[in-house]
PDB file of C-alpha atoms and ligand atoms in Angstrom:
ATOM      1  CA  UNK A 283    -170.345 157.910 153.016  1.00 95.00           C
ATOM      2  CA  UNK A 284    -170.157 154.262 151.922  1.00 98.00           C
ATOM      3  CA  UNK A 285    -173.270 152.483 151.042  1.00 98.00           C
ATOM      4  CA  UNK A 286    -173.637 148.595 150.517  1.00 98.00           C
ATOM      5  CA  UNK A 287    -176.542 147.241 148.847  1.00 98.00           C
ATOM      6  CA  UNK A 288    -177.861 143.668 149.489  1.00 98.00           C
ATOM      7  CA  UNK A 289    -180.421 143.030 146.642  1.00 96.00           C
ATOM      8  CA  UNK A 290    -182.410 139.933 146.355  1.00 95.00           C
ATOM      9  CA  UNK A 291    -185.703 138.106 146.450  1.00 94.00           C
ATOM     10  CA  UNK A 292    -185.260 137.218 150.394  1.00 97.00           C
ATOM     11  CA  UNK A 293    -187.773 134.495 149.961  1.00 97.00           C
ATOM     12  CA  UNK A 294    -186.834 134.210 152.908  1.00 98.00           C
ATOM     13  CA  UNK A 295    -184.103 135.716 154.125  1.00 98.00           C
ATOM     14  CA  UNK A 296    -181.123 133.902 155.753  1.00 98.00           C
ATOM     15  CA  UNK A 297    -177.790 133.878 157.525  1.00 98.00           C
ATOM     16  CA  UNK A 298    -176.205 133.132 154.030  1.00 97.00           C
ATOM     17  CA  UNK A 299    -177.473 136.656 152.997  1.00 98.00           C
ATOM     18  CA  UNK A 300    -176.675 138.163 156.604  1.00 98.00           C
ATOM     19  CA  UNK A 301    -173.055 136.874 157.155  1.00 98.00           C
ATOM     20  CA  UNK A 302    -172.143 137.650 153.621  1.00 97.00           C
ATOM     21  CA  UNK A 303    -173.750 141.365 153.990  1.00 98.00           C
ATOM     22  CA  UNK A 304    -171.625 142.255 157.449  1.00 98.00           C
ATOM     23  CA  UNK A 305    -168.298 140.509 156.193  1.00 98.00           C
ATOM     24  CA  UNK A 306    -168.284 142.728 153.059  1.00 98.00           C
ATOM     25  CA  UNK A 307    -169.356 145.683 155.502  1.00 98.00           C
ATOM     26  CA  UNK A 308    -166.635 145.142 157.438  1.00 98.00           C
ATOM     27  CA  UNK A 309    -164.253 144.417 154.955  1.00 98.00           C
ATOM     28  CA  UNK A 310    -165.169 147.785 153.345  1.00 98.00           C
ATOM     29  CA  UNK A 311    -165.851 149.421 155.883  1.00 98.00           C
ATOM     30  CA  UNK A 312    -169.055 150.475 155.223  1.00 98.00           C
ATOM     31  CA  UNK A 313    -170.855 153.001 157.018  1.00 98.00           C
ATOM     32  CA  UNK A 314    -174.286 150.658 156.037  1.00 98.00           C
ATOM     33  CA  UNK A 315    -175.829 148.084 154.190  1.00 98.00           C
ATOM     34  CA  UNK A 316    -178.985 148.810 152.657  1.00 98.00           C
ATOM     35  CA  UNK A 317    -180.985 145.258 152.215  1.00 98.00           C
ATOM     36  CA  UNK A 318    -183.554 145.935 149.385  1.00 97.00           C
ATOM     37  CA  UNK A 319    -186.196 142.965 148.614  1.00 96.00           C
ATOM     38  CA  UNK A 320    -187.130 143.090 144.913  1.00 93.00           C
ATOM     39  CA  UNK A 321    -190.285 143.208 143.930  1.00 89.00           C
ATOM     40  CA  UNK A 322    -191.554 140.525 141.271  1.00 72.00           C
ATOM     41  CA  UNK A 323    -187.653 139.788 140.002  1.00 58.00           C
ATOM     42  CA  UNK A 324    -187.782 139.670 136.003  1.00 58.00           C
ATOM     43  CA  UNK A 325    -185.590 136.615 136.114  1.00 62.00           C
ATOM     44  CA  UNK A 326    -187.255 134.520 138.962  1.00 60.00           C
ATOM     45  CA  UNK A 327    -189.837 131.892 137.238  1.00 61.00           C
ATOM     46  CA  UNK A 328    -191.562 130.327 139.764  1.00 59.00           C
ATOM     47  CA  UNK A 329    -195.020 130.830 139.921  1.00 62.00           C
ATOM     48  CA  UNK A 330    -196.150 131.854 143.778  1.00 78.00           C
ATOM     49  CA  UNK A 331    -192.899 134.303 145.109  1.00 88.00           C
ATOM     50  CA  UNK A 332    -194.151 135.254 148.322  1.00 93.00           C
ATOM     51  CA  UNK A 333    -196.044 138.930 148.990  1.00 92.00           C
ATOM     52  CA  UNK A 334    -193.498 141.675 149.289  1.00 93.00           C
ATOM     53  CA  UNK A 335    -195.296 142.851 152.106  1.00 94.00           C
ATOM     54  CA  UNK A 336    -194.219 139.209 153.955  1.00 97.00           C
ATOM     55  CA  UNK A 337    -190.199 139.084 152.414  1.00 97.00           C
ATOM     56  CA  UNK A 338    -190.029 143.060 153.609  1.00 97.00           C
ATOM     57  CA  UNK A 339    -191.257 141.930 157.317  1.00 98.00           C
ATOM     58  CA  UNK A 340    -189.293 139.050 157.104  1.00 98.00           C
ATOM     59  CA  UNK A 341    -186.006 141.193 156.190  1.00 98.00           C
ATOM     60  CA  UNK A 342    -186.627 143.949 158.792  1.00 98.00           C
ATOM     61  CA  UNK A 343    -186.783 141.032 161.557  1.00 98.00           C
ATOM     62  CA  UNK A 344    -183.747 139.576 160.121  1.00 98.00           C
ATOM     63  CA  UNK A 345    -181.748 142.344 160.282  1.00 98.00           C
ATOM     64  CA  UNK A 346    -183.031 145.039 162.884  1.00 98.00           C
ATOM     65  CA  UNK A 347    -180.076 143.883 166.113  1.00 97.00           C
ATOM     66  CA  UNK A 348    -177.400 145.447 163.036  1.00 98.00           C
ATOM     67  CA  UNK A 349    -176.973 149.162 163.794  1.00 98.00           C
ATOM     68  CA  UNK A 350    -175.415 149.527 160.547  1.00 98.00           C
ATOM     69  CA  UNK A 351    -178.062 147.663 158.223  1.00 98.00           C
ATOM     70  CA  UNK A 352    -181.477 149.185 157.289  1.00 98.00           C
ATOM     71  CA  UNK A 353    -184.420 147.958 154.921  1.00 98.00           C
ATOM     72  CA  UNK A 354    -185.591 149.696 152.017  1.00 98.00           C
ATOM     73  CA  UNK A 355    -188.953 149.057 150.323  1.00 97.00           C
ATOM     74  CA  UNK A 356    -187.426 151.096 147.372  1.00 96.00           C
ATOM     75  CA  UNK A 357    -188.440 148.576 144.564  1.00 95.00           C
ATOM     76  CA  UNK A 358    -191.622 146.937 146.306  1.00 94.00           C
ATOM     77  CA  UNK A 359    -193.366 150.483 146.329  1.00 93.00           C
ATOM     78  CA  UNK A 360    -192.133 151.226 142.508  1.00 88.00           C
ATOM     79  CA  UNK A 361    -194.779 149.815 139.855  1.00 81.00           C
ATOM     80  CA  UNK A 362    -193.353 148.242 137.184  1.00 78.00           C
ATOM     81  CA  UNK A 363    -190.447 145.669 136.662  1.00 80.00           C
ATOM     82  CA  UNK A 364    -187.764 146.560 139.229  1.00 82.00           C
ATOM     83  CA  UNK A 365    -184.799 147.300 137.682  1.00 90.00           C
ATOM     84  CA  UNK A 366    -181.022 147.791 139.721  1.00 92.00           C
ATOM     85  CA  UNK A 367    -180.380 150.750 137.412  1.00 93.00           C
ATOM     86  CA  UNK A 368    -183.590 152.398 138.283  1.00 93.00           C
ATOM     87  CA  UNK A 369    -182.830 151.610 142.038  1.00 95.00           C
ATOM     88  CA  UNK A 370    -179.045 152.939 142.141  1.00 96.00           C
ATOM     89  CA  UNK A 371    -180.306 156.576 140.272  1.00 95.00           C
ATOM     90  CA  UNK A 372    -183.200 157.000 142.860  1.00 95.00           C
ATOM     91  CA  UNK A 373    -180.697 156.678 146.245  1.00 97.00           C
ATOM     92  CA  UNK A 374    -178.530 158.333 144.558  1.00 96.00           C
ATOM     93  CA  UNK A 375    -181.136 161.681 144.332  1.00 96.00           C
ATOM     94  CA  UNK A 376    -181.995 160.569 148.611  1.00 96.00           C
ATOM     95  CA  UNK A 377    -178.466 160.197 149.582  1.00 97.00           C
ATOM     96  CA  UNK A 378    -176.095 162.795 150.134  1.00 95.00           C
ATOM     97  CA  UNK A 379    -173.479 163.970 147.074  1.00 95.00           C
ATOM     98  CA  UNK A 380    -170.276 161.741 146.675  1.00 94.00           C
ATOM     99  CA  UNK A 381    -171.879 158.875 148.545  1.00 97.00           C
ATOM    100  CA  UNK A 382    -170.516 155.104 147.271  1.00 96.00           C
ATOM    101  CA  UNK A 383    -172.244 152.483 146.037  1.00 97.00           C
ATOM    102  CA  UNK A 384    -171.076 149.017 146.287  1.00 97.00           C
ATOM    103  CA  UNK A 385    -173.604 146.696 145.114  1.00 97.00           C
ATOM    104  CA  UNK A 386    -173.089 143.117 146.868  1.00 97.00           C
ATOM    105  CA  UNK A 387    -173.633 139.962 144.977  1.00 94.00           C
ATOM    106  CA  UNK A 388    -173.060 136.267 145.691  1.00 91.00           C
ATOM    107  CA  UNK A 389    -170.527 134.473 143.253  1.00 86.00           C
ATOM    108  CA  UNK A 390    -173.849 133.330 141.009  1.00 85.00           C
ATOM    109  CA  UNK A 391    -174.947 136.333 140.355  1.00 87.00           C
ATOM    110  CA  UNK A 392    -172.228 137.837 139.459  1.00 88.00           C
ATOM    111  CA  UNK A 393    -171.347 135.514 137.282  1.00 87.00           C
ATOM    112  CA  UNK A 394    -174.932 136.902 135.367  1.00 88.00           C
ATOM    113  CA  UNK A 395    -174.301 141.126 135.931  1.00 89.00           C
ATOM    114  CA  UNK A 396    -173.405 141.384 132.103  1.00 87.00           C
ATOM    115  CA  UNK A 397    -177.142 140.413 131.558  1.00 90.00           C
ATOM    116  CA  UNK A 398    -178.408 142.659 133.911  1.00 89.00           C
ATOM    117  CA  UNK A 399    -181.082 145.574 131.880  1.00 89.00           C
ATOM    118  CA  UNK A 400    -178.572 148.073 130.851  1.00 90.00           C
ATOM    119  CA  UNK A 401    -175.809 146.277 133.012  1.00 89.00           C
ATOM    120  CA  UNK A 402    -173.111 148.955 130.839  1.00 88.00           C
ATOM    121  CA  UNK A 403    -174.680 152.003 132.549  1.00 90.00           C
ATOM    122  CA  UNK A 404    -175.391 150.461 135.910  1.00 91.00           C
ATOM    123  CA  UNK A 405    -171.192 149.732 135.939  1.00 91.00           C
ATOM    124  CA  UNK A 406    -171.051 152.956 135.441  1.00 90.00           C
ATOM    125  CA  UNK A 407    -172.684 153.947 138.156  1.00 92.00           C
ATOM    126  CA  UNK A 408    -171.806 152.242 140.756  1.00 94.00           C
ATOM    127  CA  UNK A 409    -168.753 149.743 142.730  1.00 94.00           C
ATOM    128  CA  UNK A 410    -169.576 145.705 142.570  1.00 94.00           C
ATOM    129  CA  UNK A 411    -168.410 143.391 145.084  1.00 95.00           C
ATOM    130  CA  UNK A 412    -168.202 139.483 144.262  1.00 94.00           C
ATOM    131  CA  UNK A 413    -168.361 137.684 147.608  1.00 94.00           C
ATOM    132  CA  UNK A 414    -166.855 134.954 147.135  1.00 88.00           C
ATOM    133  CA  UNK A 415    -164.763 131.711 149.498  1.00 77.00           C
ATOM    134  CA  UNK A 416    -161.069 132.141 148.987  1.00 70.00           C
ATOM    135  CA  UNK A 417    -160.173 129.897 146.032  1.00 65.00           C
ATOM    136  CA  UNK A 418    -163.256 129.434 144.101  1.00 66.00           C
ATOM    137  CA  UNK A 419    -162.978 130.111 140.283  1.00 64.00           C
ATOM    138  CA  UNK A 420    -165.231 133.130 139.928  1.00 74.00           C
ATOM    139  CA  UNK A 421    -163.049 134.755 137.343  1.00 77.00           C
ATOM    140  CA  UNK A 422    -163.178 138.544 138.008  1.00 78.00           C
ATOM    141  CA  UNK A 423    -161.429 139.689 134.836  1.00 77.00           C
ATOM    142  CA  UNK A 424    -164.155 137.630 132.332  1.00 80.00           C
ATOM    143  CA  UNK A 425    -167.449 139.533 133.632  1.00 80.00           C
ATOM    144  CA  UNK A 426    -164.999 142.869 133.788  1.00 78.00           C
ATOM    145  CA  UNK A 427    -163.765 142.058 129.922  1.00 80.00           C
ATOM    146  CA  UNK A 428    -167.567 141.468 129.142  1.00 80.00           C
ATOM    147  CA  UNK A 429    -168.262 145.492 129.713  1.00 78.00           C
ATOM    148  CA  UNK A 430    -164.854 147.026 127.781  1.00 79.00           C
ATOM    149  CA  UNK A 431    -163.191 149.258 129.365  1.00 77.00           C
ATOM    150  CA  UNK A 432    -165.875 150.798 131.616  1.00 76.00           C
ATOM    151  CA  UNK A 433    -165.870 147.630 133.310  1.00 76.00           C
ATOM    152  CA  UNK A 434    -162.092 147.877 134.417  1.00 77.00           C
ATOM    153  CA  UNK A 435    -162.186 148.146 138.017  1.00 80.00           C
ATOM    154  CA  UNK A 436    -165.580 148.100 138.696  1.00 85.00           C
ATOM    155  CA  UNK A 437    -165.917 144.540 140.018  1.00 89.00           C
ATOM    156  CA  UNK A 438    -163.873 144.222 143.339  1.00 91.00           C
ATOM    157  CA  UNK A 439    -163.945 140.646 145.185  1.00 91.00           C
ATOM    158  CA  UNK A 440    -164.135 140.601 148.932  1.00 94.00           C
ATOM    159  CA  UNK A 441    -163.059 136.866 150.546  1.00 92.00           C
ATOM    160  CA  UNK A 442    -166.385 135.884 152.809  1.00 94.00           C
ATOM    161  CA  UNK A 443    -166.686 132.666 154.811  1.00 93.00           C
ATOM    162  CA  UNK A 444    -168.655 130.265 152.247  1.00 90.00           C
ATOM    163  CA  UNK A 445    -172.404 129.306 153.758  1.00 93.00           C
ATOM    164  CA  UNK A 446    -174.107 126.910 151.504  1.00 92.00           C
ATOM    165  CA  UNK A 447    -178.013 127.879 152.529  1.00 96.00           C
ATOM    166  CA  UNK A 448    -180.138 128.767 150.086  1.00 96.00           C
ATOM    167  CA  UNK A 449    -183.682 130.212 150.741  1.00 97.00           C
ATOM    168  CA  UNK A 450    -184.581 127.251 147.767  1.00 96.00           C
ATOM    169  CA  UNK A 451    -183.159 124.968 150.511  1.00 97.00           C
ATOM    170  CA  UNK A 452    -184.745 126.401 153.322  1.00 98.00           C
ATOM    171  CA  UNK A 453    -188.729 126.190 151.306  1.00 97.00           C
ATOM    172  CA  UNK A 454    -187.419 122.957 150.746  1.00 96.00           C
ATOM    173  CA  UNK A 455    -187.078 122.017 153.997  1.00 97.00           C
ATOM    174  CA  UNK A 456    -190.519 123.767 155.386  1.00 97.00           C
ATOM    175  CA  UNK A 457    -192.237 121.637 152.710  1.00 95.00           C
ATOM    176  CA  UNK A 458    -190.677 118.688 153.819  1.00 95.00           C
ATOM    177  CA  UNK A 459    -191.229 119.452 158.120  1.00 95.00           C
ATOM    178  CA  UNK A 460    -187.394 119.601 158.710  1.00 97.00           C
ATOM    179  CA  UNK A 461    -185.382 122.359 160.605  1.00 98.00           C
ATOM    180  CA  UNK A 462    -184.657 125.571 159.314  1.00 98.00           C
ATOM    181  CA  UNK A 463    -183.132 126.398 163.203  1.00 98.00           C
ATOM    182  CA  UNK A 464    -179.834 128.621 162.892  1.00 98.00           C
ATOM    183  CA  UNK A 465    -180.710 128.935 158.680  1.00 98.00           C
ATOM    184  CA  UNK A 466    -182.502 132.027 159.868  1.00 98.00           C
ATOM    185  CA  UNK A 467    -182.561 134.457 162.557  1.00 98.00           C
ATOM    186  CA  UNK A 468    -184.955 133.328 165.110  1.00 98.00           C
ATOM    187  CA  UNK A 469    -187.454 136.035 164.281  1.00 98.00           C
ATOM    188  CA  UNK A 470    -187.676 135.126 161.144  1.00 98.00           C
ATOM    189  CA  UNK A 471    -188.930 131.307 161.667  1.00 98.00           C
ATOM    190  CA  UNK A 472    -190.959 132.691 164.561  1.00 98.00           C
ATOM    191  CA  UNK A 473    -192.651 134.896 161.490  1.00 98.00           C
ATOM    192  CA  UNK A 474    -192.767 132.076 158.863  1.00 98.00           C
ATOM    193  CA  UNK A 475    -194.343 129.779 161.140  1.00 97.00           C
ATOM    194  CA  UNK A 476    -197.077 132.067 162.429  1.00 97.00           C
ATOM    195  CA  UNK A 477    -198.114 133.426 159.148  1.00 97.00           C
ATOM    196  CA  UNK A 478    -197.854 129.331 158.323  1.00 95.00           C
ATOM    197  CA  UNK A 479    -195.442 130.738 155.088  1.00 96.00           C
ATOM    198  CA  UNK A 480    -194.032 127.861 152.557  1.00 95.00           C
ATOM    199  CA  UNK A 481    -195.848 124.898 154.041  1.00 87.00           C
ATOM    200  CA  UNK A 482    -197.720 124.304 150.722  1.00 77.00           C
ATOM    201  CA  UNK A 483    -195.475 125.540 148.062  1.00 60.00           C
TER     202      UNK A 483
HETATM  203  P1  ATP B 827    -183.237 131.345 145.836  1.00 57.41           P
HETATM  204  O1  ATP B 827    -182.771 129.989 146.279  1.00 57.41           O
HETATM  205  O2  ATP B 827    -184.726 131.546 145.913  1.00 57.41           O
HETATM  206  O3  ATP B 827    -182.646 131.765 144.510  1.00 57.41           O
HETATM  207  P2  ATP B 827    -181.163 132.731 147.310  1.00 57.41           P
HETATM  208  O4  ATP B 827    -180.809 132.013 148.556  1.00 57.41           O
HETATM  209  O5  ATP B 827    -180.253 132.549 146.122  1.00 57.41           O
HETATM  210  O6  ATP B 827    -182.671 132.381 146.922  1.00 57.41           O
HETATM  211  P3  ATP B 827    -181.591 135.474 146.648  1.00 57.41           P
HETATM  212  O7  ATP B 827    -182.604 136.342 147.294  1.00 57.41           O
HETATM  213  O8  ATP B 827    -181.863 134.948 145.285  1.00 57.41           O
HETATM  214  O9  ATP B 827    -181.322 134.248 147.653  1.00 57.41           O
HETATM  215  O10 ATP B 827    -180.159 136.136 146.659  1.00 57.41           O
HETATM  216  C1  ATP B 827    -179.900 137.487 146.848  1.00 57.41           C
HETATM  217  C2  ATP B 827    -178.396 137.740 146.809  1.00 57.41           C
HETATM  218  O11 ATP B 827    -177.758 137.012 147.864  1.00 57.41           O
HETATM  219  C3  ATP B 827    -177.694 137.275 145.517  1.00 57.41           C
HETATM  220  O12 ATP B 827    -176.659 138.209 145.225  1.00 57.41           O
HETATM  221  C4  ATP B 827    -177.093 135.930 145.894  1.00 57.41           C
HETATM  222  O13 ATP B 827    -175.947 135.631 145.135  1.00 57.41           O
HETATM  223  C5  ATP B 827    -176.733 136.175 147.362  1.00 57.41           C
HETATM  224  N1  ATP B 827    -176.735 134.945 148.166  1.00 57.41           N
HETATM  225  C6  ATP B 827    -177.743 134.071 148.333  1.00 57.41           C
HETATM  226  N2  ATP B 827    -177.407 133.066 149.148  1.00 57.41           N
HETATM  227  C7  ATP B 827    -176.123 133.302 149.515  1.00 57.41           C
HETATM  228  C8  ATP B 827    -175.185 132.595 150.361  1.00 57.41           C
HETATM  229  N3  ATP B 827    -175.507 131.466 150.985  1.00 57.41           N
HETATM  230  N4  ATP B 827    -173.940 133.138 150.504  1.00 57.41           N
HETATM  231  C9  ATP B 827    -173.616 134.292 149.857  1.00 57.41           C
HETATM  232  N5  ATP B 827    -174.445 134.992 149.059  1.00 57.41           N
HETATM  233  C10 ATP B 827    -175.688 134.517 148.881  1.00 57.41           C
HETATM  234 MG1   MG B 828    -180.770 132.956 144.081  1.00 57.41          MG
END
């Protein structure tokens, strides 16, 4: 069994996060992707971050027409500073022996995994996919050289078309009264509007 993970703050959630996640699935062939909203992220610094409780409805509804993606509430349930290392040892103990890991990350963040809380034993445990547009400079070889020679390996890059929304962009936009049509999956603006989400950021 092959297991993606798509972690992130999904505040909200968007086709940025959903193309990427189902290119490196197929790519991969992955048997699923496992989208897991963070709780409060250690490295996110602005003040409100919307309830988990709202990002988790917001990232079923985005992804619930994919047969092969599901929603865990792993790290929104676990008290305490949510940590990928934490995360990777606990579906490791639900999923079956000599299942994969590869843990999916835009070209930003993994420009950042070598600060990532005890980023040398996470590499360890699992695969890490950079998705990134044919020809951009993420160099591949600089975050590997950063772990030694555990890192060798580890960090695989998987071409994915190149969608420049971020959710940043789409609060932005909510704030401002423009259209966030087609930057999300229906459902999801359906959900932001009736719970009246972002309007006064
Ligand atoms: P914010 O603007 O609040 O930082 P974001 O759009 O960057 O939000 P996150 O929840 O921070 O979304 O990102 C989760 C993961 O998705 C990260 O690995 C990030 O690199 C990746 N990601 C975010 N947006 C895109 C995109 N448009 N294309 C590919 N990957 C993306
Ligand atoms: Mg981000």
């Amino acid at each position: 069994m092959k297991v993606g993970i798509m972690g992130g703050t999904f505040d909200p959630i968007h086709t940025g996060h959903l193309v990427t996640a189902e290119a490196v699935r197929d790519a991969l062939d992955l048997d699923e992707v496992l989208f897991i909203p963070s709780a409060r992220p250690p490295h996110k610094h602005r003040r409100d971050i919307t309830s988990p409780e709202h990002r988790l409805a917001m990232t079923v509804l985005a992804t619930c027409f994919n047969p092969k993606f599901r929603v865990s509430s792993i790290e929104i349930i676990r008290t305490g500073p949510s940590y990928a290392v934490d995360t990777i040892d606990a579906l490791k103990r639900e999923y079956e022996v000599g299942t994969e890991f590869y843990f999916i990350l835009g070209a930003d963040a993994a420009l950042e995994l070598a600060t990532w809380h005890n980023a040398h034993q996470l590499i360890e445990k699992c695969h890490f996919i950079a998705a990134t547009r044919e020809g951009t400079d993420i160099d591949i070889e600089a975050v590997e050289t950063q772990f030694g020679d555990i890192g060798r390996g580890r960090l695989q890059r998987v071409e994915t078309p190149k969608i420049e929304i971020s959710s940043t962009d789409i609060r932005d936009k909510l704030r401002r009264g423009r259209s966030i049509r087609y930057l999300v999956p229906d459902t999801v603006e359906a959900y932001i509007r009736k719970e009246q989400l972002y309007y006064d950021d």
